[in-house]
Short mmCIF file of C-alpha atoms in Angstrom, two decimals:
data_model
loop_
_atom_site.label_atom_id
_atom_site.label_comp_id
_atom_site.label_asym_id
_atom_site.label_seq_id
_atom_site.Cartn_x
_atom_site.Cartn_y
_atom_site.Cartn_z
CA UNK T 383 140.23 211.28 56.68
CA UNK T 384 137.63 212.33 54.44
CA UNK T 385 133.65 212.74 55.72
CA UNK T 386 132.51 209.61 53.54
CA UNK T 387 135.78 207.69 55.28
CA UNK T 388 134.54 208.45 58.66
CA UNK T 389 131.09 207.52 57.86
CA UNK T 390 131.93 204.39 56.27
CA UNK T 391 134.22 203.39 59.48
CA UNK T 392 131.58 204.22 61.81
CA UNK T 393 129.16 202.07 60.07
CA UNK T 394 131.34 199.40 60.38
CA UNK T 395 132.15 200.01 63.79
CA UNK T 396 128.28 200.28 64.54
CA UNK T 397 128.12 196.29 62.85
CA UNK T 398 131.29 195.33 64.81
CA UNK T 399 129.12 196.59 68.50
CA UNK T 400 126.18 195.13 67.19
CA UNK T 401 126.79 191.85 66.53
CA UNK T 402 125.26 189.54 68.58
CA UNK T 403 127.85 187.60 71.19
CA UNK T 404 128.16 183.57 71.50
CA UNK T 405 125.98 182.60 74.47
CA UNK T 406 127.80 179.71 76.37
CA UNK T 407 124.36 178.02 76.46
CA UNK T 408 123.68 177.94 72.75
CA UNK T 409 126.70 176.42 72.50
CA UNK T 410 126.95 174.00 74.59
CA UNK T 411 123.16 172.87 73.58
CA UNK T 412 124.73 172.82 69.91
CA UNK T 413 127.69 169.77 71.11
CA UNK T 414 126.59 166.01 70.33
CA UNK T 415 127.34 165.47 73.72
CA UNK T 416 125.66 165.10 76.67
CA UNK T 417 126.40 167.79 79.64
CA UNK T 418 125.59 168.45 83.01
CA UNK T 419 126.79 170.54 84.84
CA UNK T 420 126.16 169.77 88.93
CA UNK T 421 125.75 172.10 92.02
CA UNK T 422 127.27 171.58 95.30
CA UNK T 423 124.86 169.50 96.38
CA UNK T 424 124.90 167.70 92.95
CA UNK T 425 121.44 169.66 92.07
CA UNK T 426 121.68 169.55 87.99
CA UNK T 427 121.93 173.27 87.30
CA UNK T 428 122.33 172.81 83.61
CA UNK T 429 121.73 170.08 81.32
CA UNK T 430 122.09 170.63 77.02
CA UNK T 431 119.88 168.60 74.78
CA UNK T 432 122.58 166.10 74.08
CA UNK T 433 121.33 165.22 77.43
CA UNK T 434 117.80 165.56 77.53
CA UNK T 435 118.28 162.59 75.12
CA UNK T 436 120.72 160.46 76.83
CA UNK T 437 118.86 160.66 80.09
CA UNK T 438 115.38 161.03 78.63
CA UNK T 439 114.01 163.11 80.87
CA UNK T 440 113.44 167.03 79.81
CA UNK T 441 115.61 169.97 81.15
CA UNK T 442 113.07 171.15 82.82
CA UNK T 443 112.03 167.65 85.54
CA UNK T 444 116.47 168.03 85.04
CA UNK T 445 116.84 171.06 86.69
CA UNK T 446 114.22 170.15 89.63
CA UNK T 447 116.25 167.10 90.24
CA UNK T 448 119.57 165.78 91.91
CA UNK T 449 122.29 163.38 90.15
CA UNK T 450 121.25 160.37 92.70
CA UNK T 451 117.65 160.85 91.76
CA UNK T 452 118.20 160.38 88.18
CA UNK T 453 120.86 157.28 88.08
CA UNK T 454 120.92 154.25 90.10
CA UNK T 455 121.53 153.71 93.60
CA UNK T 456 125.14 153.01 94.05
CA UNK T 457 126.22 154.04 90.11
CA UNK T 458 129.64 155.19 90.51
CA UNK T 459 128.73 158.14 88.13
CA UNK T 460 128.24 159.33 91.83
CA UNK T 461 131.77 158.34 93.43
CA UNK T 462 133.58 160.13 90.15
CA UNK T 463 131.80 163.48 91.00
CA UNK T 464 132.85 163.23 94.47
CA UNK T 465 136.29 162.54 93.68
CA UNK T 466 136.43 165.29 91.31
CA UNK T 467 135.10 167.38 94.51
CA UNK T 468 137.92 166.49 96.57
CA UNK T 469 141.04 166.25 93.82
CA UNK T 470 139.70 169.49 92.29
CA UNK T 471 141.02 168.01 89.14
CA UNK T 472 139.79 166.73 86.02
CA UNK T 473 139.13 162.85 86.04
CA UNK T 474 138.39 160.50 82.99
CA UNK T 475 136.49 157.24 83.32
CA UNK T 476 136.27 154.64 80.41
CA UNK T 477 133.52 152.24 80.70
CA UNK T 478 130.91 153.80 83.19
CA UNK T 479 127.98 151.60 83.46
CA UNK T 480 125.14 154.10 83.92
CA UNK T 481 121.87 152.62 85.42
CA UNK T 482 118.36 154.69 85.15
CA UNK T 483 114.48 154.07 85.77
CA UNK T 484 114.14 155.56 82.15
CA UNK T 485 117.02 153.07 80.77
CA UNK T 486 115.63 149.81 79.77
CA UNK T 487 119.15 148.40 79.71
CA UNK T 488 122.71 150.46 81.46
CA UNK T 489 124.86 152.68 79.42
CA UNK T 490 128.25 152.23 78.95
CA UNK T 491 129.96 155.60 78.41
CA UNK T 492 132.97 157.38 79.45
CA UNK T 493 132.97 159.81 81.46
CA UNK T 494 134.56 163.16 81.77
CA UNK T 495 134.45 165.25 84.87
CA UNK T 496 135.85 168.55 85.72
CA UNK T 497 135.56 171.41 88.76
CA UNK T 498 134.30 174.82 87.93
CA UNK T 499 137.09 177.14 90.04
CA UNK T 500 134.80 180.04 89.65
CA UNK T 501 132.08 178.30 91.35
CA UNK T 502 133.45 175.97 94.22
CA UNK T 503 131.63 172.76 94.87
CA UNK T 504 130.31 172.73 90.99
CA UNK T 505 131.15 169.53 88.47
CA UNK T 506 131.13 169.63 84.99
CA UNK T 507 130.44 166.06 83.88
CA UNK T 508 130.23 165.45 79.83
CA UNK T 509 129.68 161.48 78.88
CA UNK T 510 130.35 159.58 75.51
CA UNK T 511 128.67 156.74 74.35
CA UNK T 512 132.00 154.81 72.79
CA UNK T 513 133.78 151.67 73.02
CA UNK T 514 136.77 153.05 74.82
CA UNK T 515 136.48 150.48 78.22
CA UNK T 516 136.14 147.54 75.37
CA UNK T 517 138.90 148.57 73.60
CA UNK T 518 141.16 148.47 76.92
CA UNK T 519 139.46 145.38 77.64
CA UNK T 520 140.56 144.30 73.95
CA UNK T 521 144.26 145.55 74.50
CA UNK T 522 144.66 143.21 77.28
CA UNK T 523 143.62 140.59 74.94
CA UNK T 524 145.52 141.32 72.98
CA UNK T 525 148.61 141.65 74.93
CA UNK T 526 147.12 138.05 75.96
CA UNK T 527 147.35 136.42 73.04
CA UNK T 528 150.72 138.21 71.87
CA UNK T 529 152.15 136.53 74.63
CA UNK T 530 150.57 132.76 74.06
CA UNK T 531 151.84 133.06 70.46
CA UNK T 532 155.28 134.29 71.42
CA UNK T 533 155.49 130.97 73.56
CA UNK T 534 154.74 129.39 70.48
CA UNK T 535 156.96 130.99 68.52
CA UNK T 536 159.79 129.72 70.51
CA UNK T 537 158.44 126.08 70.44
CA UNK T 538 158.29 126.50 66.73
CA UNK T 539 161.62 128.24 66.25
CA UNK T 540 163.24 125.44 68.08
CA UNK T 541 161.49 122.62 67.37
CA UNK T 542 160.48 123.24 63.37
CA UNK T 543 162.85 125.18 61.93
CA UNK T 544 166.15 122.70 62.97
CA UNK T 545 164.22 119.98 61.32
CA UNK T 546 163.12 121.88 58.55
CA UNK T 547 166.93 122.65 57.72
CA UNK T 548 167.60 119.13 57.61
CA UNK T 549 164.57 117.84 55.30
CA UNK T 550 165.49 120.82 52.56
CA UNK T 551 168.84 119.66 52.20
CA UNK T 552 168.37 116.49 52.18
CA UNK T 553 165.79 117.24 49.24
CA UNK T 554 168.25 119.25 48.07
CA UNK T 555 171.08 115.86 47.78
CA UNK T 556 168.50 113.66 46.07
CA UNK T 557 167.80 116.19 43.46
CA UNK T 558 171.31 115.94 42.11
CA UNK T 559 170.77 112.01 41.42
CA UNK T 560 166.73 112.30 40.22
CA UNK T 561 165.32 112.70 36.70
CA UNK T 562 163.00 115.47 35.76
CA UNK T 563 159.90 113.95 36.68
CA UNK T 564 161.33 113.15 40.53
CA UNK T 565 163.18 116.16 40.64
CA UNK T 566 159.96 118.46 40.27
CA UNK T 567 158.96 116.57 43.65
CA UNK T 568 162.26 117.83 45.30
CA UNK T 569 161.83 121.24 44.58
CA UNK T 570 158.24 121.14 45.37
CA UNK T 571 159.51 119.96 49.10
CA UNK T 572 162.21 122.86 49.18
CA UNK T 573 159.48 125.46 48.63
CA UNK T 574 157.21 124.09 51.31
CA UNK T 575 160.06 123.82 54.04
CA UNK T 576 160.84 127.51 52.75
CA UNK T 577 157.32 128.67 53.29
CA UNK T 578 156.55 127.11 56.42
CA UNK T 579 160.56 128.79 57.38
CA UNK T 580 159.09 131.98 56.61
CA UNK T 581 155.80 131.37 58.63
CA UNK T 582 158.10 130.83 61.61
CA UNK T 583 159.92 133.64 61.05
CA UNK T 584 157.17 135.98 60.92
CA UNK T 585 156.14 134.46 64.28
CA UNK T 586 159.07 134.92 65.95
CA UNK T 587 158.30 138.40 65.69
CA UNK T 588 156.13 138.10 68.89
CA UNK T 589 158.72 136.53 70.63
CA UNK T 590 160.69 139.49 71.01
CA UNK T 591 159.92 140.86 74.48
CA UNK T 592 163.54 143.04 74.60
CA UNK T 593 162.52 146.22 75.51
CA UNK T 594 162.42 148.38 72.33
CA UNK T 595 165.37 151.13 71.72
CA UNK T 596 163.43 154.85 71.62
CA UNK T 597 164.20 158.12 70.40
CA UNK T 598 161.60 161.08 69.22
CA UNK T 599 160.14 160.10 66.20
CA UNK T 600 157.86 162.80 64.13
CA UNK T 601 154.67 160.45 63.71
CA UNK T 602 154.34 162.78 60.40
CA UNK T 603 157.67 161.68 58.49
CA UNK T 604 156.36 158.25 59.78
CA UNK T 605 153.04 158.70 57.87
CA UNK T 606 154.67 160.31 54.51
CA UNK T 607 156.87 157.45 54.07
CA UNK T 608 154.03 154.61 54.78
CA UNK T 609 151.70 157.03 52.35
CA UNK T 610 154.54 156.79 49.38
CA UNK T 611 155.19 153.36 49.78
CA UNK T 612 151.75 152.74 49.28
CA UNK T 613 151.06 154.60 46.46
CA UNK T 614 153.90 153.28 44.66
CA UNK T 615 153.22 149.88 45.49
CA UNK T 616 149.99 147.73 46.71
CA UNK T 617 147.99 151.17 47.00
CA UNK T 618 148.13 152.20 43.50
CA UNK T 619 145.52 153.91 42.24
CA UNK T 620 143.73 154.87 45.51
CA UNK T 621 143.19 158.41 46.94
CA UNK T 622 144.81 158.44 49.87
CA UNK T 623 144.41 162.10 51.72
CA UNK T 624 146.53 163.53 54.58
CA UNK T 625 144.97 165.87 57.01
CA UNK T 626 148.10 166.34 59.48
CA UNK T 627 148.41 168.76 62.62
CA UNK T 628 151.65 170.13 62.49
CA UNK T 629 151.42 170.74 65.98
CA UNK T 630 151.88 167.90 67.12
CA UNK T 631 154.97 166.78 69.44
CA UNK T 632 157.46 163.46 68.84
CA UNK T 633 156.45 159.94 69.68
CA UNK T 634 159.13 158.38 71.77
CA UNK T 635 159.28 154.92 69.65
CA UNK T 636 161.57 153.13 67.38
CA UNK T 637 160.66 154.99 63.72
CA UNK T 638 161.40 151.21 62.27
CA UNK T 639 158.54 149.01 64.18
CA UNK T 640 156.19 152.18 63.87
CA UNK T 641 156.88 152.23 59.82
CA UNK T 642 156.25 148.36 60.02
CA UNK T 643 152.41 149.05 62.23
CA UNK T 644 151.44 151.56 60.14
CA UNK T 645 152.39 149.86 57.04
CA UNK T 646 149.87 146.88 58.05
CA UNK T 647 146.80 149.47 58.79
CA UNK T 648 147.38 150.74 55.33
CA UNK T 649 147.65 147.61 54.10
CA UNK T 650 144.65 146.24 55.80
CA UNK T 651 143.07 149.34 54.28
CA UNK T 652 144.06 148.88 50.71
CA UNK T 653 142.67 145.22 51.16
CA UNK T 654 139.19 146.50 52.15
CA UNK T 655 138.52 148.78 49.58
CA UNK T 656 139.23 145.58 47.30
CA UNK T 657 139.22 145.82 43.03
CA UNK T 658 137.38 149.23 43.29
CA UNK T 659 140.62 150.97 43.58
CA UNK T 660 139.23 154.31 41.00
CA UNK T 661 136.76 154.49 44.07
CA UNK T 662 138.87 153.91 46.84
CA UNK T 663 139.70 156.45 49.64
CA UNK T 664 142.09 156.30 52.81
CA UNK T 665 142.31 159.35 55.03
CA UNK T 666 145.30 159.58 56.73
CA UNK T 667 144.74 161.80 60.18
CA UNK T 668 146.53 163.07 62.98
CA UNK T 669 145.52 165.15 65.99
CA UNK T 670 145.64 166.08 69.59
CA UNK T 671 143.15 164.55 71.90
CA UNK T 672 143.90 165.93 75.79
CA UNK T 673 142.57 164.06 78.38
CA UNK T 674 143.00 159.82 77.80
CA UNK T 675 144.23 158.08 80.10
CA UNK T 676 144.83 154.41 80.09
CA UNK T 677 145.52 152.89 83.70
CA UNK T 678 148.10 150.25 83.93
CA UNK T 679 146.85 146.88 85.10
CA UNK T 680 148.68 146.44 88.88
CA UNK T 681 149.52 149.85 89.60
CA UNK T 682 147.76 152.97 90.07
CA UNK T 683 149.89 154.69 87.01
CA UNK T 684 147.64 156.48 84.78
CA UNK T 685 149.66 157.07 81.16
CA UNK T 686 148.59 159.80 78.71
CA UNK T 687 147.72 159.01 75.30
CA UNK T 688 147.59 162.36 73.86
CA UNK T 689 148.08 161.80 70.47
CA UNK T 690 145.86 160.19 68.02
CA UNK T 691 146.32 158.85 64.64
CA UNK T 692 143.66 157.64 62.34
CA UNK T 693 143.58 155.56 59.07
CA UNK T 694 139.80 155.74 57.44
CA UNK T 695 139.11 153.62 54.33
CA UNK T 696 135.71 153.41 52.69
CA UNK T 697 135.82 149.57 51.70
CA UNK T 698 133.42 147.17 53.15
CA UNK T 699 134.10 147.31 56.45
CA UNK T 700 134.74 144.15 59.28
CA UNK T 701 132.49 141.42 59.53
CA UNK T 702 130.32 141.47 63.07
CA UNK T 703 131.57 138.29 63.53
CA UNK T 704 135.36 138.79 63.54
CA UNK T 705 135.47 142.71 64.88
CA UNK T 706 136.08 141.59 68.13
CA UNK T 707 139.07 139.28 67.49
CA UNK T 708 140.26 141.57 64.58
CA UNK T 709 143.84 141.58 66.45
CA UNK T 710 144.45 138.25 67.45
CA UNK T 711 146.94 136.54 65.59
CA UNK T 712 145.95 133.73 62.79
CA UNK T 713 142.11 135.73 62.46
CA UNK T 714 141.56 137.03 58.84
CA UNK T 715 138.85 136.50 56.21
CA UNK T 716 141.06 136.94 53.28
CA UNK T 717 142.61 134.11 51.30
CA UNK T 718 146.48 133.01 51.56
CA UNK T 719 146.87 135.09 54.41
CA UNK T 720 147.84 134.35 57.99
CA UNK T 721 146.14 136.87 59.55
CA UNK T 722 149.28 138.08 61.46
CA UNK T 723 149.65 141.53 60.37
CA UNK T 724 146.84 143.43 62.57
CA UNK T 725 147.80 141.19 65.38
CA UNK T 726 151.78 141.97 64.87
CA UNK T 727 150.04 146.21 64.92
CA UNK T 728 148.73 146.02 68.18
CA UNK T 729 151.60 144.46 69.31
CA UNK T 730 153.98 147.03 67.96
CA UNK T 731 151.51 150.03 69.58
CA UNK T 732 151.27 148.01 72.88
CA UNK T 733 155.40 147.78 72.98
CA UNK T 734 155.05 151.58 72.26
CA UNK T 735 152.66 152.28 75.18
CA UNK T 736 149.41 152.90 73.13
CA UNK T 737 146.41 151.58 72.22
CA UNK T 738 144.24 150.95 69.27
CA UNK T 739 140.79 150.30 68.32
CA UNK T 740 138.31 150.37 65.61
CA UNK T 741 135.25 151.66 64.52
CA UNK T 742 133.65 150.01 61.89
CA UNK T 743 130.42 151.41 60.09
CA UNK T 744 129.07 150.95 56.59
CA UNK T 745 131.67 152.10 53.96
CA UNK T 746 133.61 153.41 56.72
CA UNK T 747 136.29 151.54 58.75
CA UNK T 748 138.67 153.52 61.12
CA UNK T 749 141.79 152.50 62.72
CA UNK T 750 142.54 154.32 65.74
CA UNK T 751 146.09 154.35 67.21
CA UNK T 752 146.49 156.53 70.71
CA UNK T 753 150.43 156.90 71.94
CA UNK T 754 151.97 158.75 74.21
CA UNK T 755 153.87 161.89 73.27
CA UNK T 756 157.54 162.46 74.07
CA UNK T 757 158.37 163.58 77.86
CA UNK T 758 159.29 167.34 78.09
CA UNK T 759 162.70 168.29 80.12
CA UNK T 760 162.53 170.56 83.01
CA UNK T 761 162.81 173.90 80.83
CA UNK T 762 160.12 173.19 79.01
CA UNK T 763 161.48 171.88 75.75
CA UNK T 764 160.79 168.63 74.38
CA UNK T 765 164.28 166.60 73.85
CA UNK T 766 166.20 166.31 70.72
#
């Protein structure tokens, strides 16, 4: 190697040594959210500025200060750390009401706490300020009113669509003996009984409570098709954009009744952004989010909802007034529609295990689906 290689790789070499190393506390201070981290006696021993703010109180009275001294008596902030104590696992909450002298109303956040194994005793607690606890909340509902309607549906399937049968052909008879004038009348009666048939139909939908038939479906090949039929069809014109991790493991599901859930977010999607299709934008995205847990009403089951899809459209967003009955059947804002197709979504995620919520800002609407992935064998391998 030549003396002006050498010199050149040492200076580099010299840059490499030099640089200056990621302190831990610079980076947590630079996270949007809040972190504490505890002592054994539940002494705060860090806190980052997501914090400071959430707790308004500075790091410094922080650090001088104990966990009980800074919420409310009896907030079970307090019970979570000493469970995490004792399980020496990591625990999520959803829904934490967190009380405070500086708080002039409680918090709801989740909450996720962790042990330190290098220093025994220690808790890692990090919080976010989300509507996870009302979006279970909101799942019940909606399981709720899935069933009410599927009682309904049976009522109607039985006791409107026999009679329905009869009136169109007996429509269909006196048309054959009518003149033009009364036989316009005839036809208009077959194409009501026909539309209120199809009404039914689409009801009976959430009457089906047979357990559904599942395989590993790739949530991607999912996605591509619902993307293409869009684009072809009702979605013309807008951008959509797919931001994918490939990483990601099966769903166990049916592929068909996913197709048909995802094909109403991207149609409700599509319907937001309105006219202004040139202008219109749906992000179509997919990751891995460890950690969310959804406990199952009468049990002490805890199920995993690892992976996360999200459909983000730019329209104009949900009306305050409807956001929280978004997915209950027969609620809609838009014109000759029944406002079944959200409501038949969350019951196609529900059937699949998951969950799904929104998030609705200014020019920014996001569906949120969680599911479970597909259970792994005993070597390891996830099952054809």
């Amino acid at each position: 190697m030549s003396r002006r290689a050498t010199t050149a790789a040492t200076r580099i070499a010299a840059n490499v040594n030099t640089r200056r190393p990621i302190e831990h506390d610079l980076l947590l201070s630079a996270l949007p959210h809040p972190i504490l981290v505890l002592a054994d006696d539940n002494r705060i021993v860090f806190a980052n500025a997501a914090a400071e703010a959430f707790l308004s109180i500075g790091v410094a009275l922080l650090k001088r200060a104990k966990l009980d001294e800074v919420v409310a008596f009896g907030c079970p902030l307090l019970q979570l750390v000493d469970q995490v104590r004792t399980s020496g696992v990591t625990l999520n909450e959803y829904g934490v009401e967190i009380a405070s002298p500086k708080f002039q109303i409680p918090k709801l956040v989740d909450v996720y706490g962790g042990p330190m194994p290098e220093s025994p005793g220690y808790v890692v607690l990090m919080f976010q300020q989300r509507n996870m606890a009302q979006m279970i909340e909101r799942q019940l509902t909606h399981r709720a009113a899935a069933r009410s309607v599927s009682g309904l549906a049976s009522v109607l399937a039985h006791e409107i669509k026999n009679p329905l049968s009869g009136i169109r052909g007996a429509a269909q008879l006196l048309e054959q003996g009518l003149n033009d004038e009364d036989r316009a009348l005839s036809q208009l009666i077959c194409s009501e009984t026909d539309r209120i048939r199809n009404l039914v139909d689409r009801m009976e939908v959430f009457g089906d409570e047979r357990p559904l038939a599942k395989e590993p479906v790739n949530i991607h090949d999912v996605l591509d098709h619902v993307r293409r039929l869009c684009e072809s069809g009702f979605g013309r014109g807008v951008r959509f954009v797919a931001d994918y991790d490939p990483s990601l493991p099966p769903v166990p599901g049916n592929r068909d009744k996913l197709v048909q859930a995802m094909l109403n977010l991207v149609k409700n999607a599509v319907e937001a952004i309105g006219d202004n299709r040139t202008q219109g934008r749906i992000i179509i995205q997919t990751s891995f989010r460890p950690g969310v847990r959804l406990s199952v009403p009468g049990s002490d089951m805890r199920i995993s909802l690892p992976l996360m899809i999200q459909i983000e459209d730019n329209g104009g967003g949900v009306l305050d007034d409807i956001k929280e009955h978004l997915f209950d059947p027969f609620v809609t804002t838009k014109l000759n529609r029944t406002g079944l197709g959200l409501a038949l979504a969350a019951k196609i995620i529900n059937d699949h295990g998951g969950v799904i919520e929104l998030d609705n800002e200014p020019n920014r609407t996001i569906f949120r689906v969680l599911l479970p992935m597909q259970a792994r064998d005993r070597s390891g391998d996830t099952p054809e």
